[in-house]
Tab-separated table of C-alpha atoms in Angstrom:
chain	number	residue	atom	x	y	z
A	1	UNK	CA	-160.860	-46.278	-210.464
A	2	UNK	CA	-160.123	-49.012	-207.909
A	3	UNK	CA	-160.848	-52.347	-209.547
A	4	UNK	CA	-162.486	-53.898	-206.523
A	5	UNK	CA	-165.408	-51.478	-206.249
A	6	UNK	CA	-167.404	-51.787	-209.494
A	7	UNK	CA	-170.641	-51.870	-207.464
A	8	UNK	CA	-170.165	-48.276	-206.225
A	9	UNK	CA	-168.596	-48.865	-202.797
A	10	UNK	CA	-169.385	-45.940	-200.513
A	11	UNK	CA	-166.635	-43.330	-200.552
A	12	UNK	CA	-165.104	-44.515	-203.828
A	13	UNK	CA	-165.306	-42.746	-207.207
A	14	UNK	CA	-168.172	-43.646	-209.515
A	15	UNK	CA	-167.489	-46.233	-212.233
A	16	UNK	CA	-166.225	-44.629	-215.438
A	17	UNK	CA	-165.786	-45.951	-218.978
A	18	UNK	CA	-162.307	-47.378	-219.367
A	19	UNK	CA	-159.862	-44.808	-220.649
A	20	UNK	CA	-156.372	-45.429	-219.360
A	21	UNK	CA	-154.178	-42.436	-218.576
A	22	UNK	CA	-150.445	-43.001	-217.932
A	23	UNK	CA	-149.973	-41.431	-214.491
A	24	UNK	CA	-146.349	-41.541	-213.343
A	25	UNK	CA	-144.974	-41.082	-209.846
A	26	UNK	CA	-142.670	-38.078	-209.603
A	27	UNK	CA	-139.401	-37.712	-207.719
A	28	UNK	CA	-137.009	-34.920	-206.688
A	29	UNK	CA	-135.398	-35.022	-210.146
A	30	UNK	CA	-138.714	-33.788	-211.570
A	31	UNK	CA	-138.787	-30.532	-209.577
A	32	UNK	CA	-137.804	-28.443	-212.600
A	33	UNK	CA	-140.587	-29.926	-214.701
A	34	UNK	CA	-143.141	-29.493	-211.926
A	35	UNK	CA	-142.072	-25.867	-211.580
A	36	UNK	CA	-142.327	-25.328	-215.328
A	37	UNK	CA	-145.849	-26.765	-215.307
A	38	UNK	CA	-147.041	-24.585	-212.420
A	39	UNK	CA	-145.425	-21.427	-213.753
A	40	UNK	CA	-147.261	-22.077	-217.023
A	41	UNK	CA	-150.640	-21.788	-215.315
A	42	UNK	CA	-152.625	-18.650	-215.971
A	43	UNK	CA	-153.171	-16.262	-213.010
A	44	UNK	CA	-156.739	-17.435	-212.373
A	45	UNK	CA	-155.646	-21.095	-212.499
A	46	UNK	CA	-152.918	-20.355	-209.949
A	47	UNK	CA	-155.549	-18.700	-207.778
A	48	UNK	CA	-157.779	-21.782	-207.916
A	49	UNK	CA	-154.898	-24.200	-207.331
A	50	UNK	CA	-153.350	-22.475	-204.327
A	51	UNK	CA	-156.280	-20.483	-202.987
A	52	UNK	CA	-154.469	-17.182	-203.490
A	53	UNK	CA	-152.805	-15.258	-206.320
A	54	UNK	CA	-149.526	-17.162	-206.177
A	55	UNK	CA	-146.576	-15.368	-207.749
A	56	UNK	CA	-143.550	-17.002	-209.319
A	57	UNK	CA	-141.481	-16.777	-206.125
A	58	UNK	CA	-144.248	-18.385	-204.060
A	59	UNK	CA	-144.622	-21.224	-206.552
A	60	UNK	CA	-140.864	-21.767	-206.565
A	61	UNK	CA	-140.920	-21.986	-202.765
A	62	UNK	CA	-143.784	-24.487	-202.878
A	63	UNK	CA	-141.991	-26.738	-205.385
A	64	UNK	CA	-138.778	-26.578	-203.396
A	65	UNK	CA	-140.666	-27.630	-200.243
A	66	UNK	CA	-142.195	-30.759	-201.793
A	67	UNK	CA	-141.365	-33.792	-199.661
A	68	UNK	CA	-141.253	-36.768	-202.014
A	69	UNK	CA	-140.444	-39.186	-199.185
A	70	UNK	CA	-143.499	-38.292	-197.090
A	71	UNK	CA	-146.024	-37.297	-199.751
A	72	UNK	CA	-147.200	-38.652	-203.092
A	73	UNK	CA	-146.623	-36.499	-206.166
A	74	UNK	CA	-147.611	-37.814	-209.567
A	75	UNK	CA	-148.379	-36.449	-213.002
A	76	UNK	CA	-149.154	-36.950	-216.666
A	77	UNK	CA	-146.545	-36.366	-219.392
A	78	UNK	CA	-147.310	-35.536	-223.006
A	79	UNK	CA	-145.316	-36.820	-225.983
A	80	UNK	CA	-142.787	-34.009	-225.562
A	81	UNK	CA	-142.200	-35.194	-221.970
A	82	UNK	CA	-143.803	-32.044	-220.580
A	83	UNK	CA	-145.932	-32.329	-217.463
A	84	UNK	CA	-149.490	-31.392	-218.383
A	85	UNK	CA	-151.115	-32.368	-215.067
A	86	UNK	CA	-149.759	-32.722	-211.531
A	87	UNK	CA	-151.374	-33.991	-208.325
A	88	UNK	CA	-150.059	-33.713	-204.773
A	89	UNK	CA	-151.162	-35.861	-201.831
A	90	UNK	CA	-149.925	-34.229	-198.633
A	91	UNK	CA	-149.853	-36.802	-195.841
A	92	UNK	CA	-149.499	-34.269	-193.048
A	93	UNK	CA	-152.494	-32.103	-193.782
A	94	UNK	CA	-152.949	-29.401	-191.136
A	95	UNK	CA	-156.715	-29.872	-190.979
A	96	UNK	CA	-157.706	-32.615	-188.529
A	97	UNK	CA	-160.910	-33.973	-187.017
A	98	UNK	CA	-160.739	-34.829	-183.317
A	99	UNK	CA	-160.776	-38.561	-182.677
A	100	UNK	CA	-160.069	-39.548	-186.268
A	101	UNK	CA	-156.865	-40.607	-188.056
A	102	UNK	CA	-154.848	-37.963	-189.863
A	103	UNK	CA	-156.244	-37.031	-193.238
A	104	UNK	CA	-154.434	-36.689	-196.541
A	105	UNK	CA	-154.913	-33.484	-198.541
A	106	UNK	CA	-155.340	-33.540	-202.326
A	107	UNK	CA	-154.379	-30.778	-204.761
A	108	UNK	CA	-154.274	-30.892	-208.564
A	109	UNK	CA	-153.482	-28.680	-211.554
A	110	UNK	CA	-153.994	-29.245	-215.286
A	111	UNK	CA	-152.381	-27.226	-218.060
A	112	UNK	CA	-154.808	-25.153	-220.173
A	113	UNK	CA	-153.920	-27.142	-223.306
A	114	UNK	CA	-154.926	-30.405	-221.607
A	115	UNK	CA	-158.338	-29.374	-220.273
A	116	UNK	CA	-161.478	-31.305	-221.121
A	117	UNK	CA	-159.803	-34.726	-221.116
A	118	UNK	CA	-160.751	-35.759	-217.603
A	119	UNK	CA	-157.182	-35.675	-216.297
A	120	UNK	CA	-158.191	-34.059	-213.009
A	121	UNK	CA	-160.705	-36.834	-212.357
A	122	UNK	CA	-158.191	-39.539	-213.274
A	123	UNK	CA	-155.601	-38.059	-210.934
A	124	UNK	CA	-158.219	-37.925	-208.200
A	125	UNK	CA	-159.009	-41.613	-208.689
A	126	UNK	CA	-155.300	-42.397	-208.529
A	127	UNK	CA	-155.034	-40.358	-205.326
A	128	UNK	CA	-157.903	-42.306	-203.762
A	129	UNK	CA	-156.159	-45.581	-204.544
A	130	UNK	CA	-152.830	-44.376	-203.109
A	131	UNK	CA	-154.479	-43.146	-199.945
A	132	UNK	CA	-156.413	-46.374	-199.469
A	133	UNK	CA	-153.260	-48.421	-199.899
A	134	UNK	CA	-151.603	-46.357	-197.183
A	135	UNK	CA	-154.640	-47.009	-194.975
A	136	UNK	CA	-155.733	-43.403	-194.806
A	137	UNK	CA	-159.238	-42.920	-193.444
A	138	UNK	CA	-160.220	-39.646	-195.112
A	139	UNK	CA	-159.186	-37.694	-198.201
A	140	UNK	CA	-159.488	-33.939	-197.709
A	141	UNK	CA	-159.791	-31.126	-200.239
A	142	UNK	CA	-159.652	-27.435	-199.453
A	143	UNK	CA	-160.795	-25.373	-202.415
A	144	UNK	CA	-162.271	-22.046	-203.289
A	145	UNK	CA	-166.041	-22.291	-203.679
A	146	UNK	CA	-165.695	-21.016	-207.234
A	147	UNK	CA	-163.521	-24.014	-208.109
A	148	UNK	CA	-166.586	-25.856	-209.350
A	149	UNK	CA	-164.610	-28.401	-211.399
A	150	UNK	CA	-162.724	-29.691	-208.357
A	151	UNK	CA	-165.780	-29.707	-206.122
A	152	UNK	CA	-167.773	-31.550	-208.793
A	153	UNK	CA	-165.146	-34.308	-208.864
A	154	UNK	CA	-165.289	-34.559	-205.075
A	155	UNK	CA	-169.092	-34.683	-204.949
A	156	UNK	CA	-169.209	-37.281	-207.716
A	157	UNK	CA	-166.953	-39.485	-205.611
A	158	UNK	CA	-169.343	-39.180	-202.670
A	159	UNK	CA	-167.474	-36.549	-200.653
A	160	UNK	CA	-169.205	-34.391	-198.075
A	161	UNK	CA	-168.688	-30.774	-199.100
A	162	UNK	CA	-168.959	-27.980	-196.543
A	163	UNK	CA	-169.072	-24.421	-197.836
A	164	UNK	CA	-168.017	-21.415	-195.791
A	165	UNK	CA	-168.355	-18.323	-197.916
A	166	UNK	CA	-165.645	-18.133	-200.554
A	167	UNK	CA	-164.009	-21.391	-199.416
A	168	UNK	CA	-165.156	-25.005	-199.324
A	169	UNK	CA	-163.912	-28.182	-197.670
A	170	UNK	CA	-164.596	-31.683	-198.937
A	171	UNK	CA	-164.173	-34.882	-196.923
A	172	UNK	CA	-164.210	-38.264	-198.635
A	173	UNK	CA	-164.470	-41.362	-196.445
A	174	UNK	CA	-162.216	-44.034	-197.949
A	175	UNK	CA	-162.903	-47.780	-198.011
A	176	UNK	CA	-160.156	-50.103	-196.707
A	177	UNK	CA	-157.362	-51.223	-198.997
A	178	UNK	CA	-157.560	-54.653	-200.616
A	179	UNK	CA	-155.256	-56.980	-202.499
A	180	UNK	CA	-156.852	-55.699	-205.713
A	181	UNK	CA	-156.027	-52.038	-204.981
A	182	UNK	CA	-152.386	-52.887	-204.268
A	183	UNK	CA	-152.171	-54.977	-207.444
A	184	UNK	CA	-153.795	-52.234	-209.493
A	185	UNK	CA	-151.354	-49.646	-208.155
A	186	UNK	CA	-148.398	-51.859	-209.022
A	187	UNK	CA	-149.649	-52.591	-212.537
A	188	UNK	CA	-150.464	-48.936	-213.223
A	189	UNK	CA	-147.025	-47.835	-212.056
A	190	UNK	CA	-145.339	-50.376	-214.317
A	191	UNK	CA	-147.513	-49.491	-217.309
A	192	UNK	CA	-146.889	-45.760	-216.808
A	193	UNK	CA	-143.137	-46.401	-216.631
A	194	UNK	CA	-143.250	-48.346	-219.912
A	195	UNK	CA	-145.264	-45.533	-221.516
A	196	UNK	CA	-142.728	-42.957	-220.313
A	197	UNK	CA	-139.780	-44.950	-221.697
A	198	UNK	CA	-141.527	-45.252	-225.052
A	199	UNK	CA	-142.008	-41.487	-225.131
A	200	UNK	CA	-138.327	-40.967	-224.251
A	201	UNK	CA	-137.236	-43.253	-227.098
A	202	UNK	CA	-139.677	-41.629	-229.528
A	203	UNK	CA	-138.349	-38.183	-228.654
A	204	UNK	CA	-134.753	-39.345	-229.126
A	205	UNK	CA	-135.647	-40.863	-232.501
A	206	UNK	CA	-137.388	-37.649	-233.566
A	207	UNK	CA	-134.320	-35.629	-232.539
A	208	UNK	CA	-132.143	-38.014	-234.558
A	209	UNK	CA	-134.325	-37.579	-237.644
A	210	UNK	CA	-134.239	-33.799	-237.236
A	211	UNK	CA	-130.456	-33.969	-236.957
A	212	UNK	CA	-130.232	-35.982	-240.175
A	213	UNK	CA	-132.529	-33.488	-241.895
A	214	UNK	CA	-130.316	-30.586	-240.810
A	215	UNK	CA	-127.187	-32.372	-242.056
A	216	UNK	CA	-128.866	-33.174	-245.364
A	217	UNK	CA	-130.015	-29.577	-245.750
A	218	UNK	CA	-126.499	-28.353	-245.001
A	219	UNK	CA	-124.966	-30.688	-247.589
A	220	UNK	CA	-127.518	-29.574	-250.171
A	221	UNK	CA	-126.779	-25.918	-249.478
A	222	UNK	CA	-123.024	-26.464	-249.869
A	223	UNK	CA	-123.569	-28.275	-253.174
A	224	UNK	CA	-125.691	-25.451	-254.514
A	225	UNK	CA	-123.034	-22.914	-253.529
A	226	UNK	CA	-120.370	-25.034	-255.256
A	227	UNK	CA	-122.273	-25.219	-258.540
A	228	UNK	CA	-123.216	-21.576	-258.335
């Protein structure tokens, strides 16, 4: 959560026990991995994420339309460098309130294997910090009313949730940015980059060991055939 609001500033997420999650900013080169993550969601998870039963073609179109220059897209990688959680901050949200600055819309998805680790909440906190640092007034969430996990995260942060039948809208008033929020964003980005590079090197080392094992097994098999 933002470091400068430990006393529960209005509109900011509640304080949480420290548990750092390496959240990395994503770029156009990550489209294939984002697509793989979204296509791996179960039908009901796709329904909750997009608000409709999104098929493969619709998800492909969504990923292709991501604007990494305008929006913020970030995610969490596992040790195999697979995206297990992805968040999208859309800075041209269609929903507006007359007389107020444009809002930013938040959407998130977490792979089934990564549930129960608080990744959705951590990505939400990261989204709040990004939006504050871009001087956005309000963070907006449009979700199905049955998406209780997402709405719980929004309410916990102090968002005003308005329900209209099967759909709900949440509006979170954001505090102004500070020097601390900008510093925290910079440090988190650098730490996440270091974590990613370590995972890349670990995967390369593991591949090297597996290659050696295959060569050794091949040599052993040839020796056994020779003596046979």
